[in-house]
Amino acid sequence: MQKNSRLRLTAALLTLLVLLFAAGCGSNFEPDALSYVLLIGIDNGAQNLLRVSYLIAVPKVIAGGGQGGGGGGGGEGQRSAEVITVEAPSIYASMNMVNSFVGRKISLMHAKGIIFSEAMAKDGSMSVIVPGLTQFRETRGTAFIAVARQKPEEILTKMTPFLESNPAKYIELLAGNQSFTGYIPGEKLQDFYNDLKIGGINPVSLLFAVSDENLPPHNGQSSYRSEGDYIAGEMVKKGGVFLEAMGAAVFREGKMVGTLNGDETSIYSMFRGQYDRRIYTIKDPLKPGNLVIMDVSQADKPRIKIKLTGEGPIIEARLSLEGNVLGVNSLIDYSLPRYRSLLEQAFEELIEQQARDLVEKTQQEYRSDIIGFGNKARRLVLTQKDWEQLNWPALFEEAQVSVDVEYKIRRTGTLLRLMPVARSSD
Amino acid sequence: MQLKHWANKILGYNGPPASMDFELAETKEEQQSASQAGQEENVPASKSRQHKIRKPRKTGPGGDNGNASSTDDTVIQPGGTGAGDNPERSKPGSAPQEIQVALETNRKIIAQLFNLPINKDVIVREFTLSTEPPVPAFLIFIDGMADTRLINDSILQPLMLLTNLEPGLGIWPDTCTNVLQKHLPSNQVKKLTLFEDVVTQVLSGATAIFFDDCSCAISAETKGFPFREVDTAKTEQVVQGPQEGFVENLRSNTALVRRIIHSEQLITEYLEVGMRNNNNVAIMYMADLTNPALVQEVKRRIRGIKTDYLAESGVLEEFIEDHPLSLMPQIIKTERPDRVSSMLLEGKVAIIVDNTPFVMLVPGLLFDFLHSSEDHYVRFSNGIWLRVIRLFAVFLTILLPAFYVAIATFHQEMIPTDLLLSIAAAREMVPFPTIVEILLMELSFELVREAGVRVPGIIGPTLGIVGTLILGQAAVAASIVSPILIIIVAVTGLSSYAIPNYAAAFGFRFMRFIFIFLAAVLGFFGISSGLFMMLCLLLNMKSFGVPYLAPVSPKTASSHDLILRFPAWQQENRPDYQQTLDTRRQPELSRGWATRQSAKPPGNKANKEGD
Amino acid sequence: MINQVKIGLAEAITLLVITMATKLFLTYPLIIVSRGGSAAWQIVIISGLVTLVFFWLILKYIERFPDRSFPETAEYISGPYFGGLLVMVLLLPWLFELTMTFRRFGEMIVIIALPETSIGLIMLIFFCGAGLAAYLGLSTIARACHLVFPFTLGAALLIVAFSYSNWDTDWLFPIFGNGPWITIKEGVIQSSAFYELSFIYALPLVFYAHQIKKIGYTSIIVTTVILTTMVLAYLLAFPAVVGEEPYLPLYNMARSVYLGRFIQRIEAIFLLFWVISGYLWVSVGVYGLCHILKDWLKLPDHRPLVLPALIIVFALAFIPQSLPDAVLKTGEYFNNIAFIPIFGLPLLLLLLAVLLGKGGKNNAEK
């Protein structure tokens, strides 16, 4: 009797469960019932508020990459990712709108980056949209955030890697190249959002542009120009992917106020401790007509000290770098101590100059503390109230910044000594 | 009490199950010292256990067993005289208990007991002892069970021919004793007074001899039935280590164990189970090691069984295990004598059922099922590696397909984009949802496995390989399943075979389906819910009074032989949870030669052994 | 009468630590950061110290009545009616917190794993799992805690380790956050977070009497260390202003892990451990509730009470109409005052006992 009632109870519970399961637990989607967005492009709309573009992966082309060859080659075969653009009042609405002509449900789970148009960045609507993106479950804080100098949909259309069959891999690798080029900031969506929210720092973002794929004719007047002295879209290049990612966009109070070129971005990264390594080509300090090429990496985290005085804050920044000499055109043997210290000194001065220029630019031109001196200044106050009373943005503009760079050459490539070339005329 | 009554009514609540009553507890002093030392244990306070509200539930058998069985007996046996006192030994066919004086009466009773004219297996041979005066006698044995040559040479010959050498008045009055002492050159003889014993003896291959004018009989050991020779172990193979396995014959099996453990403390006890058949069940244990409470409990459970007959040790297992409804086995079944002996020396009890080559060991705990005797035979680093692989295999077996289902259908954000896109691409032409796909493949894998076992002889393994490969290849080619899934199923299948115990592997394989279902319905939440419930149920289980996850939870003193197997010379303690009488395997300094002192011979050494 | 189940030292400590620290996976870091800003980690330490003091007093109470259950003591000291009232004072916040946490776990799963599943179904599954564990009894739950604890702790520490690349010590400044006085005041108030410590005096008989002292102190200290570590790591990874925002701070922390193209997107793995510790929390709560009721009503066994108790909890859990209600509003009520009944109750009883001269050595005849 009692055994029966236990059995009955179990049976009733099981039936209930089965019914509930049947009634719906609709969170599951077959992997081939979703369409995976790899990149989102957001622009002002012509008729509606936003014009949203999606770069959607085409799995069958990507997985069949072996026989399909370069899916993105352009002419033959299907592209490995398709660009879809709709106009909508909001991003999430645009997802549903896309699904009125795309069968598979749009999913932002694997979105690797978000690209805004320069116009949106400049009128501040980008900073309005970003918090909404961090609130959404599918987008991740680890996606990169970029400003496009052209239309975002154009950037997405050009996103046809020739090496990778999978554009996602291309995008992720491209954004990760920051660690050895230093031309772009390592800012992710979450960092952008954090910087936007707190008072001591202003955000930056990546800068994307379509390259014009035009090699100018030779006129015999080429001259030295630092490799970082470019902003996306200005580089002279041809082939590969018709895109450039170089430099950074600077924001103040949520609005884009200017750009940094590759060199400035490297210095910015050095200040923020995000710099890893890059190659510098500098003029030879002893023979100015020649060049020295070095692989420069960060030796130590930057140390930034701030003092508050009557005339405003005094900031002392100390960057320590170390390097590896890769090539010396002048054939001066920089492995000898007397030459080496000269080279080190020259490079220190160069970086110090660039750093001072960058700080000045942010203070006077952009009036935006992207370097985050404000964050360091938080150490000077005891409570949140004091910090708010400090009014850092105003203080920042009158801060006296001194930069001290310490550079040490650790090794000289594969060669220990550099012997002069025998020349008959000398 | 009213509330309890209603609760019972509504919830069918009957209190904790009976099996939870027995607990292989530590002694009082041990408890005290352990709790002081910070060891956790789960021993209830000393008060007597009163919670026996189950009693009224058992309306059928239970409290009034004696009556029930004795009425049964009387129905079958008109002449039965209260066999109910001793139910497990009562069986049909024990007409008058005592052996009568008159030979003719005895013959009739025997004929009745063995259904004589009909039963052609039972041979009765009448003869006369050649004494003065001659004594009529008969012997009875079962053809095929007894060695006829032995009967001719060492029973009939001496009794019929050589008894005339008896001087004086002849063999009378104490025929039995005289024959026993002077005339029967058989090495194992017994004097019997009860017919019940006669039947048992004869059925097990002995020859019983009755004499005229004598109220007892003699049984002489003449077993001579055919049985399989000791062969290599079929189901538990090792690369290094002894290869022999048990056989169907009970005596050979006990001998195989005894051949390994040369100790007078190794005890073999015999019990009989089965009302119609009388299966012999042997219990082996180390008298100076095994906790007596454990032996007592094993005997209590086996004696408490009322059934027709036991076909195999698996049947007995179902009768005596604590949680018959659980997916996990709680009794170790092995066919390796070396495994049995090492377990006996850990303080376990072996139960050997006649006619089966599988010996049971209790208590069987989860980690015992993941150990193989080979772990100890290879070098210890390799032994650790084997165990780690096996543990890994367990998790793969249970969770891999479920993980795949959960990731592919719920948590696509978890996998690297490349992999996700290739999964999506592979599923492009597949018409089924992932869950159907995986069930299809898992079921066909089970089919291949089952067919491989049933298929006769050497085709088996071939069938397995061909079946899996061709089926998988064809299924992929026909776009019925995606290729990634084949990998998942194949790896799962391999892992399930890496689990050394057959029953445990079965349990894990079955669990896999539960987890697949949970994952298909609720994703990772389903899997973790399932894991939690599985964990709770496992933690709640006991095998013969020992918590099922014993060395891990509740944590007991380490015997250095769990997941990591320490070198043999570091395994100083026996498993604590066995509550053995002697807790140490070897002294702290087990490698006498490794110390400097031992270089100097006798004095020190003697001291050490004295410890 | 079933024998009183006793749990050992390590099991008891892990049980208390798991129940007290599980709120980390829910909103605890969020609440603390919203109260303390960049000084939130100091609040945790202060609340731990305050709890240690409270526990010292609770210990006095437990030592005075070594072998009585809580309802017995309450009725013994203050008579059956007032004593009953005191038991209610213990039970009601318990039930309240149990209900709300039950709901919060349901919401957690909706957010993390199953965004489109009905919360009813999720909580029904939770109901079954926690009910099973509570039905099987305290020894099973305690062993499960003991077994799961290292893995859960490992998972939490793994998040900390993985988030290292996002750390920025600047977020810890200004050092005193919203001001030292606010920090201290909140530190006292937030000792409500050690609410589950009431398990010790509400069910004193499940512990070995001579171990209670060690159990209490160790579990408080371990919990404080764990909570401080996690809150500190959270503050290092997210600035205080941003850190106040997410419902599941640790989930956000796990999501922000990006260590190359392979080690990312790992948050779903942690879900396993979070769900299991959620189960443990709820089953400990339900078991405790049933156990106190059992002692109060003088029943022989807690098991018949499990299903009714769970049904009540299940029903009450649906009262808040939205997630912010279940977190913010109730959190406001509960977190601000909970420490008064939790720690006040044994102190009140102790005071009464001293005044009336009951218990302790005067109680020799008992």
Short mmCIF file of C-alpha atoms in Angstrom, two decimals, chain B residues 127-254:
data_model
loop_
_atom_site.label_atom_id
_atom_site.label_comp_id
_atom_site.label_asym_id
_atom_site.label_seq_id
_atom_site.Cartn_x
_atom_site.Cartn_y
_atom_site.Cartn_z
CA PHE B 127 26.95 -55.80 -0.73
CA THR B 128 28.02 -57.73 2.27
CA LEU B 129 30.96 -57.23 4.52
CA SER B 130 32.93 -60.44 4.60
CA THR B 131 33.15 -60.53 8.34
CA GLU B 132 31.89 -63.26 10.64
CA PRO B 133 28.93 -63.00 10.68
CA PRO B 134 28.55 -61.17 7.40
CA VAL B 135 27.02 -57.71 7.67
CA PRO B 136 24.73 -56.58 4.85
CA ALA B 137 25.38 -53.07 3.68
CA PHE B 138 24.73 -50.78 0.75
CA LEU B 139 26.33 -47.74 -0.62
CA ILE B 140 24.86 -44.93 -2.60
CA PHE B 141 26.46 -42.45 -4.92
CA ILE B 142 25.58 -40.40 -7.93
CA ASP B 143 26.92 -41.55 -11.21
CA GLY B 144 29.05 -38.89 -12.78
CA MET B 145 29.60 -36.96 -9.59
CA ALA B 146 31.66 -39.66 -7.95
CA ASP B 147 34.81 -41.28 -9.15
CA THR B 148 33.75 -44.93 -9.76
CA ARG B 149 37.33 -46.17 -9.83
CA LEU B 150 37.88 -44.70 -6.41
CA ILE B 151 34.74 -46.39 -5.10
CA ASN B 152 35.86 -49.74 -6.51
CA ASP B 153 39.39 -49.51 -5.21
CA SER B 154 39.09 -47.87 -1.89
CA ILE B 155 35.60 -48.67 -0.68
CA LEU B 156 34.20 -51.81 -2.21
CA GLN B 157 37.43 -53.71 -2.37
CA PRO B 158 38.50 -53.23 1.23
CA LEU B 159 35.01 -53.70 2.61
CA MET B 160 34.08 -56.76 0.57
CA LEU B 161 37.37 -58.57 0.44
CA LEU B 162 39.58 -57.46 3.21
CA THR B 163 37.13 -57.31 6.09
CA ASN B 164 37.49 -61.03 6.58
CA LEU B 165 40.84 -60.33 8.10
CA GLU B 166 38.88 -59.05 11.10
CA PRO B 167 39.67 -61.32 13.98
CA GLY B 168 37.35 -62.44 16.71
CA LEU B 169 33.73 -61.74 16.95
CA GLY B 170 33.50 -59.69 13.83
CA ILE B 171 32.73 -56.16 13.35
CA TRP B 172 29.65 -55.95 15.46
CA PRO B 173 28.50 -54.12 17.64
CA ASP B 174 30.12 -50.82 16.65
CA THR B 175 30.19 -51.36 12.92
CA CYS B 176 30.50 -47.80 11.86
CA THR B 177 33.42 -46.84 14.03
CA ASN B 178 35.22 -50.05 13.29
CA VAL B 179 34.90 -49.70 9.59
CA LEU B 180 35.90 -46.13 9.81
CA GLN B 181 38.97 -46.85 11.79
CA LYS B 182 40.19 -50.06 10.33
CA HIS B 183 38.78 -50.83 6.96
CA LEU B 184 38.19 -47.73 4.95
CA PRO B 185 41.35 -46.42 3.31
CA SER B 186 39.66 -43.25 2.18
CA ASN B 187 41.19 -39.97 3.26
CA GLN B 188 38.06 -37.99 3.98
CA VAL B 189 35.33 -39.81 5.81
CA LYS B 190 32.54 -38.66 8.03
CA LYS B 191 30.11 -40.37 10.32
CA LEU B 192 26.58 -39.23 9.65
CA THR B 193 23.47 -39.66 11.69
CA LEU B 194 21.01 -37.48 9.82
CA PHE B 195 19.52 -38.22 6.42
CA GLU B 196 19.70 -34.59 5.63
CA ASP B 197 23.47 -34.72 5.78
CA VAL B 198 23.54 -37.91 3.78
CA VAL B 199 21.64 -36.25 0.98
CA THR B 200 23.91 -33.21 1.01
CA GLN B 201 27.02 -35.34 0.94
CA VAL B 202 25.83 -37.63 -1.78
CA LEU B 203 24.71 -34.72 -3.89
CA SER B 204 28.13 -33.20 -3.69
CA GLY B 205 29.79 -36.36 -4.95
CA ALA B 206 30.51 -38.35 -1.81
CA THR B 207 29.58 -41.96 -1.35
CA ALA B 208 27.41 -42.88 1.60
CA ILE B 209 27.60 -46.38 3.12
CA PHE B 210 24.92 -47.84 5.31
CA PHE B 211 25.35 -50.93 7.45
CA ASP B 212 22.82 -53.25 8.86
CA ASP B 213 22.01 -52.83 12.49
CA CYS B 214 23.71 -49.52 12.71
CA SER B 215 22.14 -46.12 13.24
CA CYS B 216 24.74 -44.18 11.41
CA ALA B 217 26.21 -43.99 7.96
CA ILE B 218 29.61 -43.24 6.59
CA SER B 219 30.28 -40.83 3.83
CA ALA B 220 33.54 -41.16 1.99
CA GLU B 221 34.92 -38.46 -0.21
CA THR B 222 34.81 -39.72 -3.79
CA LYS B 223 34.24 -36.55 -5.75
CA GLY B 224 35.13 -37.16 -9.33
CA PHE B 225 33.03 -35.01 -11.54
CA PRO B 226 34.38 -33.38 -14.65
CA PHE B 227 35.36 -29.72 -14.50
CA ARG B 228 37.30 -27.23 -16.52
CA GLU B 229 41.02 -27.02 -16.01
CA VAL B 230 42.43 -23.81 -14.58
CA ASP B 231 42.73 -21.47 -17.51
CA THR B 232 43.78 -17.89 -18.18
CA ALA B 233 41.45 -15.20 -16.94
CA LYS B 234 39.16 -14.24 -19.77
CA THR B 235 37.59 -10.99 -18.69
CA GLU B 236 40.32 -9.31 -16.70
CA GLN B 237 43.50 -9.51 -18.63
CA VAL B 238 46.80 -8.05 -17.60
CA VAL B 239 50.01 -7.63 -19.48
CA GLN B 240 52.27 -8.30 -16.57
CA GLY B 241 51.19 -10.54 -13.77
CA PRO B 242 49.69 -13.95 -13.14
CA GLN B 243 47.44 -15.13 -15.90
CA GLU B 244 45.35 -17.84 -14.29
CA GLY B 245 41.70 -17.40 -13.54
CA PHE B 246 39.14 -19.14 -11.42
CA VAL B 247 37.15 -22.10 -12.70
CA GLU B 248 33.67 -23.38 -11.99
CA ASN B 249 34.73 -25.81 -9.31
CA LEU B 250 34.44 -24.41 -5.81
CA ARG B 251 37.21 -26.52 -4.35
CA SER B 252 39.66 -25.61 -7.06
CA ASN B 253 38.83 -21.97 -6.48
CA THR B 254 39.50 -22.08 -2.77
#
